[in-house]
PDB file of C-alpha atoms in Angstrom:
ATOM      1  CA  MET A   1      22.878 -36.335  -8.190  1.00  0.00           C
ATOM      2  CA  PRO A   2      21.155 -33.033  -6.911  1.00  0.00           C
ATOM      3  CA  ARG A   3      19.833 -30.419  -9.619  1.00  0.00           C
ATOM      4  CA  TYR A   4      21.822 -27.457  -9.921  1.00  0.00           C
ATOM      5  CA  LEU A   5      19.705 -24.349  -9.162  1.00  0.00           C
ATOM      6  CA  THR A   6      20.113 -21.470 -11.728  1.00  0.00           C
ATOM      7  CA  ASP A   7      19.691 -17.607 -10.861  1.00  0.00           C
ATOM      8  CA  GLN A   8      16.810 -17.930 -12.804  1.00  0.00           C
ATOM      9  CA  ASP A   9      15.647 -21.062 -10.522  1.00  0.00           C
ATOM     10  CA  ILE A  10      16.127 -19.740  -7.556  1.00  0.00           C
ATOM     11  CA  ALA A  11      13.278 -16.147  -8.291  1.00  0.00           C
ATOM     12  CA  ASP A  12      11.053 -18.510  -9.552  1.00  0.00           C
ATOM     13  CA  PHE A  13      10.968 -19.962  -6.332  1.00  0.00           C
ATOM     14  CA  ARG A  14      10.993 -16.642  -3.708  1.00  0.00           C
ATOM     15  CA  ALA A  15       8.446 -15.233  -6.310  1.00  0.00           C
ATOM     16  CA  GLU A  16       6.097 -17.961  -6.135  1.00  0.00           C
ATOM     17  CA  LEU A  17       6.650 -18.906  -2.205  1.00  0.00           C
ATOM     18  CA  CYS A  18       6.412 -14.878  -1.365  1.00  0.00           C
ATOM     19  CA  LYS A  19       2.618 -14.994  -3.877  1.00  0.00           C
ATOM     20  CA  VAL A  20       1.723 -17.405  -1.448  1.00  0.00           C
ATOM     21  CA  ALA A  21       2.930 -15.932   1.526  1.00  0.00           C
ATOM     22  CA  THR A  22       1.250 -12.697   0.454  1.00  0.00           C
ATOM     23  CA  GLU A  23      -2.399 -14.283   0.239  1.00  0.00           C
ATOM     24  CA  ARG A  24      -1.783 -16.581   3.383  1.00  0.00           C
ATOM     25  CA  PHE A  25      -0.347 -13.416   6.341  1.00  0.00           C
ATOM     26  CA  ALA A  26      -4.400 -11.738   4.705  1.00  0.00           C
ATOM     27  CA  ARG A  27      -5.915 -14.192   5.385  1.00  0.00           C
ATOM     28  CA  PHE A  28      -4.626 -15.886   8.428  1.00  0.00           C
ATOM     29  CA  GLY A  29      -2.432 -12.959  10.264  1.00  0.00           C
ATOM     30  CA  TYR A  30       1.822 -13.439  11.298  1.00  0.00           C
ATOM     31  CA  GLU A  31       0.802 -15.728  13.951  1.00  0.00           C
ATOM     32  CA  GLY A  32      -1.742 -17.709  11.843  1.00  0.00           C
ATOM     33  CA  VAL A  33       1.301 -18.717   9.300  1.00  0.00           C
ATOM     34  CA  THR A  34       3.602 -21.788   9.831  1.00  0.00           C
ATOM     35  CA  MET A  35       6.723 -22.364   7.420  1.00  0.00           C
ATOM     36  CA  ARG A  36       5.613 -25.681   7.406  1.00  0.00           C
ATOM     37  CA  GLN A  37       2.067 -24.334   6.431  1.00  0.00           C
ATOM     38  CA  LEU A  38       3.915 -22.053   3.131  1.00  0.00           C
ATOM     39  CA  ALA A  39       6.322 -25.419   2.475  1.00  0.00           C
ATOM     40  CA  GLU A  40       2.966 -27.598   2.061  1.00  0.00           C
ATOM     41  CA  ALA A  41       0.818 -25.148  -0.739  1.00  0.00           C
ATOM     42  CA  LEU A  42       4.275 -25.177  -2.632  1.00  0.00           C
ATOM     43  CA  GLY A  43       4.358 -29.028  -2.547  1.00  0.00           C
ATOM     44  CA  CYS A  44       8.772 -29.110  -0.996  1.00  0.00           C
ATOM     45  CA  SER A  45      10.303 -29.859   2.103  1.00  0.00           C
ATOM     46  CA  PRO A  46       9.430 -28.255   4.648  1.00  0.00           C
ATOM     47  CA  LYS A  47      13.404 -27.149   4.910  1.00  0.00           C
ATOM     48  CA  THR A  48      13.526 -25.402   1.250  1.00  0.00           C
ATOM     49  CA  PRO A  49      12.061 -22.230   2.207  1.00  0.00           C
ATOM     50  CA  TYR A  50      14.676 -21.527   4.618  1.00  0.00           C
ATOM     51  CA  ARG A  51      17.116 -22.404   1.843  1.00  0.00           C
ATOM     52  CA  TYR A  52      15.534 -18.499   0.027  1.00  0.00           C
ATOM     53  CA  PHE A  53      14.593 -17.327   3.312  1.00  0.00           C
ATOM     54  CA  LYS A  54      15.868 -16.514   7.674  1.00  0.00           C
ATOM     55  CA  ASP A  55      12.477 -17.617   8.904  1.00  0.00           C
ATOM     56  CA  LYS A  56       9.030 -16.584   8.830  1.00  0.00           C
ATOM     57  CA  ALA A  57       9.360 -12.725   9.789  1.00  0.00           C
ATOM     58  CA  ASP A  58      12.472 -12.719   7.216  1.00  0.00           C
ATOM     59  CA  ILE A  59       9.388 -13.623   4.198  1.00  0.00           C
ATOM     60  CA  LEU A  60       6.773 -10.946   5.830  1.00  0.00           C
ATOM     61  CA  ALA A  61       9.608  -8.681   5.911  1.00  0.00           C
ATOM     62  CA  THR A  62      10.010  -8.984   2.362  1.00  0.00           C
ATOM     63  CA  VAL A  63       5.797  -9.367   0.870  1.00  0.00           C
ATOM     64  CA  ARG A  64       4.948  -6.143   2.916  1.00  0.00           C
ATOM     65  CA  ALA A  65       8.546  -4.409   1.363  1.00  0.00           C
ATOM     66  CA  GLN A  66       7.656  -5.725  -2.146  1.00  0.00           C
ATOM     67  CA  ALA A  67       3.716  -4.454  -1.426  1.00  0.00           C
ATOM     68  CA  PHE A  68       4.894  -0.758  -0.310  1.00  0.00           C
ATOM     69  CA  ALA A  69       7.107  -0.660  -3.680  1.00  0.00           C
ATOM     70  CA  LYS A  70       4.308  -1.556  -6.351  1.00  0.00           C
ATOM     71  CA  PHE A  71       1.439   0.517  -4.317  1.00  0.00           C
ATOM     72  CA  SER A  72       4.252   3.192  -5.119  1.00  0.00           C
ATOM     73  CA  ASP A  73       4.430   3.199  -8.546  1.00  0.00           C
ATOM     74  CA  ALA A  74       1.405   2.777  -8.748  1.00  0.00           C
ATOM     75  CA  LEU A  75       1.147   6.199  -7.325  1.00  0.00           C
ATOM     76  CA  GLU A  76       3.536   7.921  -8.691  1.00  0.00           C
ATOM     77  CA  LYS A  77       2.129   6.860 -12.374  1.00  0.00           C
ATOM     78  CA  ALA A  78      -1.131   8.084 -11.304  1.00  0.00           C
ATOM     79  CA  ARG A  79       0.650  11.466 -10.458  1.00  0.00           C
ATOM     80  CA  ALA A  80       2.642  11.616 -13.658  1.00  0.00           C
ATOM     81  CA  GLY A  81       0.720  13.192 -15.438  1.00  0.00           C
ATOM     82  CA  ALA A  82      -0.449  16.158 -13.762  1.00  0.00           C
ATOM     83  CA  SER A  83       0.667  19.599 -13.652  1.00  0.00           C
ATOM     84  CA  ASP A  84      -2.057  21.247 -11.851  1.00  0.00           C
ATOM     85  CA  PRO A  85      -1.974  20.115  -7.293  1.00  0.00           C
ATOM     86  CA  ALA A  86      -5.482  19.496  -6.453  1.00  0.00           C
ATOM     87  CA  ASP A  87      -5.278  17.094  -9.642  1.00  0.00           C
ATOM     88  CA  ARG A  88      -2.113  15.948  -8.900  1.00  0.00           C
ATOM     89  CA  GLY A  89      -4.006  14.898  -4.920  1.00  0.00           C
ATOM     90  CA  ARG A  90      -7.637  13.617  -6.418  1.00  0.00           C
ATOM     91  CA  LEU A  91      -5.228  11.066  -9.251  1.00  0.00           C
ATOM     92  CA  THR A  92      -3.156  10.101  -5.930  1.00  0.00           C
ATOM     93  CA  GLY A  93      -6.730   9.439  -4.071  1.00  0.00           C
ATOM     94  CA  GLU A  94      -8.298   7.793  -6.982  1.00  0.00           C
ATOM     95  CA  ALA A  95      -4.675   5.152  -7.680  1.00  0.00           C
ATOM     96  CA  TYR A  96      -5.191   4.629  -4.274  1.00  0.00           C
ATOM     97  CA  LEU A  97      -8.422   3.488  -4.407  1.00  0.00           C
ATOM     98  CA  ALA A  98      -7.657   1.313  -6.751  1.00  0.00           C
ATOM     99  CA  PHE A  99      -4.723  -0.515  -5.441  1.00  0.00           C
ATOM    100  CA  ALA A 100      -6.285  -0.998  -2.406  1.00  0.00           C
ATOM    101  CA  LEU A 101      -9.428  -3.227  -4.102  1.00  0.00           C
ATOM    102  CA  LYS A 102      -7.634  -4.357  -6.398  1.00  0.00           C
ATOM    103  CA  ASN A 103      -4.703  -6.426  -4.344  1.00  0.00           C
ATOM    104  CA  PRO A 104      -6.765  -6.781  -0.887  1.00  0.00           C
ATOM    105  CA  HIS A 105      -4.140  -9.039   0.271  1.00  0.00           C
ATOM    106  CA  ALA A 106      -1.301  -6.678  -0.846  1.00  0.00           C
ATOM    107  CA  TYR A 107      -3.260  -4.069   0.767  1.00  0.00           C
ATOM    108  CA  ARG A 108      -3.669  -6.249   4.089  1.00  0.00           C
ATOM    109  CA  ILE A 109      -0.126  -6.992   4.991  1.00  0.00           C
ATOM    110  CA  MET A 110       0.808  -3.228   4.772  1.00  0.00           C
ATOM    111  CA  PHE A 111      -1.662  -2.027   6.688  1.00  0.00           C
ATOM    112  CA  GLU A 112      -3.534  -4.922   9.421  1.00  0.00           C
ATOM    113  CA  ILE A 113      -0.326  -6.483   9.872  1.00  0.00           C
ATOM    114  CA  ASP A 114       0.687  -6.413  13.349  1.00  0.00           C
ATOM    115  CA  ALA A 115       4.442  -6.531  12.834  1.00  0.00           C
ATOM    116  CA  PRO A 116       6.749  -3.735  13.519  1.00  0.00           C
ATOM    117  CA  VAL A 117       8.492  -1.472  10.215  1.00  0.00           C
ATOM    118  CA  ASP A 118      11.947  -1.224  11.653  1.00  0.00           C
ATOM    119  CA  GLU A 119      15.116  -1.756  10.704  1.00  0.00           C
ATOM    120  CA  LYS A 120      15.611  -5.066  10.800  1.00  0.00           C
ATOM    121  CA  HIS A 121      14.691  -5.655   6.866  1.00  0.00           C
ATOM    122  CA  PRO A 122      16.538  -2.975   5.120  1.00  0.00           C
ATOM    123  CA  GLU A 123      13.843  -2.743   2.480  1.00  0.00           C
ATOM    124  CA  LEU A 124      11.293  -2.894   4.181  1.00  0.00           C
ATOM    125  CA  GLY A 125      11.608   1.064   5.654  1.00  0.00           C
ATOM    126  CA  PRO A 126      12.515   2.822   3.004  1.00  0.00           C
ATOM    127  CA  ALA A 127       9.229   0.919   0.771  1.00  0.00           C
ATOM    128  CA  ALA A 128       6.394   2.082   3.371  1.00  0.00           C
ATOM    129  CA  GLU A 129       8.173   5.399   3.616  1.00  0.00           C
ATOM    130  CA  ARG A 130       8.328   5.754   0.434  1.00  0.00           C
ATOM    131  CA  ALA A 131       4.507   4.798  -0.209  1.00  0.00           C
ATOM    132  CA  ALA A 132       3.862   7.074   3.094  1.00  0.00           C
ATOM    133  CA  ARG A 133       5.643  10.764   1.414  1.00  0.00           C
ATOM    134  CA  TYR A 134       3.454   9.811  -1.897  1.00  0.00           C
ATOM    135  CA  ILE A 135       0.194  10.078  -0.143  1.00  0.00           C
ATOM    136  CA  THR A 136       1.216  13.163   2.050  1.00  0.00           C
ATOM    137  CA  ARG A 137       2.922  15.201  -0.667  1.00  0.00           C
ATOM    138  CA  GLY A 138      -0.043  16.260  -2.610  1.00  0.00           C
ATOM    139  CA  ALA A 139      -1.334  18.167   0.854  1.00  0.00           C
ATOM    140  CA  GLU A 140       2.112  19.374   0.684  1.00  0.00           C
ATOM    141  CA  GLU A 141       1.820  20.619  -2.867  1.00  0.00           C
ATOM    142  CA  MET A 142      -1.960  22.096  -2.213  1.00  0.00           C
ATOM    143  CA  ALA A 143      -0.704  24.541   0.895  1.00  0.00           C
ATOM    144  CA  ALA A 144       2.298  25.241  -0.795  1.00  0.00           C
ATOM    145  CA  SER A 145       0.733  26.774  -3.972  1.00  0.00           C
ATOM    146  CA  GLY A 146      -2.652  27.751  -1.602  1.00  0.00           C
ATOM    147  CA  VAL A 147      -5.044  25.491  -3.020  1.00  0.00           C
ATOM    148  CA  ILE A 148      -5.130  24.729   0.788  1.00  0.00           C
ATOM    149  CA  GLU A 149      -4.913  26.922   3.957  1.00  0.00           C
ATOM    150  CA  ALA A 150      -4.997  23.959   6.151  1.00  0.00           C
ATOM    151  CA  ASP A 151      -2.212  22.458   8.601  1.00  0.00           C
ATOM    152  CA  SER A 152      -0.432  20.315   5.440  1.00  0.00           C
ATOM    153  CA  LYS A 153       0.173  17.385   7.495  1.00  0.00           C
ATOM    154  CA  LEU A 154      -3.171  17.194   9.351  1.00  0.00           C
ATOM    155  CA  PHE A 155      -4.582  17.458   6.325  1.00  0.00           C
ATOM    156  CA  GLY A 156      -1.855  15.031   4.165  1.00  0.00           C
ATOM    157  CA  TRP A 157      -2.834  11.586   6.839  1.00  0.00           C
ATOM    158  CA  SER A 158      -6.490  13.083   7.346  1.00  0.00           C
ATOM    159  CA  MET A 159      -6.996  12.550   4.193  1.00  0.00           C
ATOM    160  CA  TRP A 160      -4.748   9.038   4.420  1.00  0.00           C
ATOM    161  CA  ALA A 161      -6.992   8.238   6.874  1.00  0.00           C
ATOM    162  CA  ALA A 162     -10.162   8.455   4.974  1.00  0.00           C
ATOM    163  CA  LEU A 163      -9.197   6.817   2.065  1.00  0.00           C
ATOM    164  CA  HIS A 164      -8.325   3.536   4.902  1.00  0.00           C
ATOM    165  CA  GLY A 165     -11.479   3.503   5.829  1.00  0.00           C
ATOM    166  CA  ILE A 166     -13.124   3.041   2.766  1.00  0.00           C
ATOM    167  CA  VAL A 167     -10.948   0.414   1.900  1.00  0.00           C
ATOM    168  CA  MET A 168     -11.780  -0.964   5.420  1.00  0.00           C
ATOM    169  CA  LEU A 169     -15.523  -0.490   4.989  1.00  0.00           C
ATOM    170  CA  HIS A 170     -15.650  -1.155   1.464  1.00  0.00           C
ATOM    171  CA  GLN A 171     -13.595  -4.594   2.104  1.00  0.00           C
ATOM    172  CA  SER A 172     -16.050  -5.932   4.998  1.00  0.00           C
ATOM    173  CA  GLY A 173     -19.207  -5.708   3.102  1.00  0.00           C
ATOM    174  CA  MET A 174     -20.319  -2.282   4.795  1.00  0.00           C
ATOM    175  CA  LEU A 175     -20.817   0.137   1.927  1.00  0.00           C
ATOM    176  CA  ALA A 176     -23.462  -3.268   0.433  1.00  0.00           C
ATOM    177  CA  HIS A 177     -25.794  -0.867   2.665  1.00  0.00           C
ATOM    178  CA  GLY A 178     -24.592   2.570   1.715  1.00  0.00           C
ATOM    179  CA  PRO A 179     -23.154   4.214  -0.791  1.00  0.00           C
ATOM    180  CA  ASP A 180     -20.944   3.032  -3.178  1.00  0.00           C
ATOM    181  CA  TYR A 181     -15.975   3.619  -2.413  1.00  0.00           C
ATOM    182  CA  LYS A 182     -16.480   6.013  -5.165  1.00  0.00           C
ATOM    183  CA  SER A 183     -19.657   8.410  -4.646  1.00  0.00           C
ATOM    184  CA  LEU A 184     -18.403   8.198  -0.704  1.00  0.00           C
ATOM    185  CA  SER A 185     -14.451   9.052  -1.642  1.00  0.00           C
ATOM    186  CA  TYR A 186     -15.873  12.475  -4.046  1.00  0.00           C
ATOM    187  CA  PHE A 187     -17.804  13.111  -0.937  1.00  0.00           C
ATOM    188  CA  LEU A 188     -15.207  13.433   1.692  1.00  0.00           C
ATOM    189  CA  GLY A 189     -12.815  15.196  -0.294  1.00  0.00           C
ATOM    190  CA  LEU A 190     -14.769  17.403  -1.043  1.00  0.00           C
ATOM    191  CA  THR A 191     -15.800  18.154   2.368  1.00  0.00           C
ATOM    192  CA  MET A 192     -12.166  18.142   3.344  1.00  0.00           C
ATOM    193  CA  LEU A 193     -11.071  20.850   0.706  1.00  0.00           C
ATOM    194  CA  LYS A 194     -13.847  23.092   1.557  1.00  0.00           C
ATOM    195  CA  GLY A 195     -13.218  22.404   5.451  1.00  0.00           C
ATOM    196  CA  ALA A 196      -9.296  23.706   4.509  1.00  0.00           C
ATOM    197  CA  GLY A 197     -10.298  26.424   2.614  1.00  0.00           C
ATOM    198  CA  ALA A 198     -10.376  25.419  -0.624  1.00  0.00           C
ATOM    199  CA  LYS A 199     -11.978  27.960  -3.365  1.00  0.00           C
ATOM    200  CA  PHE A 200     -13.769  26.222  -6.284  1.00  0.00           C
ATOM    201  CA  GLY A 201     -15.125  27.633  -9.727  1.00  0.00           C
ATOM    202  CA  PRO A 202     -17.356  26.635 -12.183  1.00  0.00           C
ATOM    203  CA  GLY A 203     -18.301  22.567 -12.456  1.00  0.00           C
ATOM    204  CA  GLY A 204     -17.059  22.128  -8.801  1.00  0.00           C
ATOM    205  CA  VAL A 205     -12.826  22.935 -10.228  1.00  0.00           C
ATOM    206  CA  VAL A 206     -10.725  23.711  -7.782  1.00  0.00           C
ATOM    207  CA  GLN A 207      -9.330  26.875  -8.172  1.00  0.00           C
ATOM    208  CA  GLY A 208      -5.146  27.007  -7.609  1.00  0.00           C
ATOM    209  CA  GLY A 209      -3.539  29.295  -5.529  1.00  0.00           C
ATOM    210  CA  LYS A 210      -0.716  32.068  -5.853  1.00  0.00           C
ATOM    211  CA  GLY A 211       1.342  31.103  -3.681  1.00  0.00           C
ATOM    212  CA  LYS A 212       1.881  30.491  -0.414  1.00  0.00           C
ATOM    213  CA  LYS A 213       0.042  32.066   2.441  1.00  0.00           C
ATOM    214  CA  LYS A 214       1.851  34.175   3.775  1.00  0.00           C
TER     215      LYS A 214
END
């Protein structure tokens, strides 16, 4: 007689499948992973994963949505304790790098998998959008408070591109031939803030503005 699966059994299997899928997609890409391989890694029948997910695309969308959600949670937690816009921006950047380096597989499936973030999976689009908002919102807050005088959208996306570049260099091992990632991120952040018109006080502390520039 077949064993009855409880809600916890189902949740546990889905979680284990997502864990294995995240690692496999990160290592081999979407095309390099099959449902049969995932089943073999889990020690189950090739048909078993289909009881929990529609297909491979559904699994990828699910694990990407989960990764974006965890990423956003980390950024939110980091900036929650700061009231100064410049401090929130710095803490967000630090949390970004910390998450990427601690969770390389999750980071890869978020930003390196060649698969669109569309409306086919109801959780993926909102999760990705939430992450993007946390990354770029700091620039909007700094512009609104007068800390920077640059276009906030361009500044925010430029900072994102810089952080992503640091992660890629670190993950590829190239920073072994250059500065450590913390020194590089500090220098890039400082240079971009200066270029955006930020003013610095004693000890290199960014000085807050008095409201949005007219």
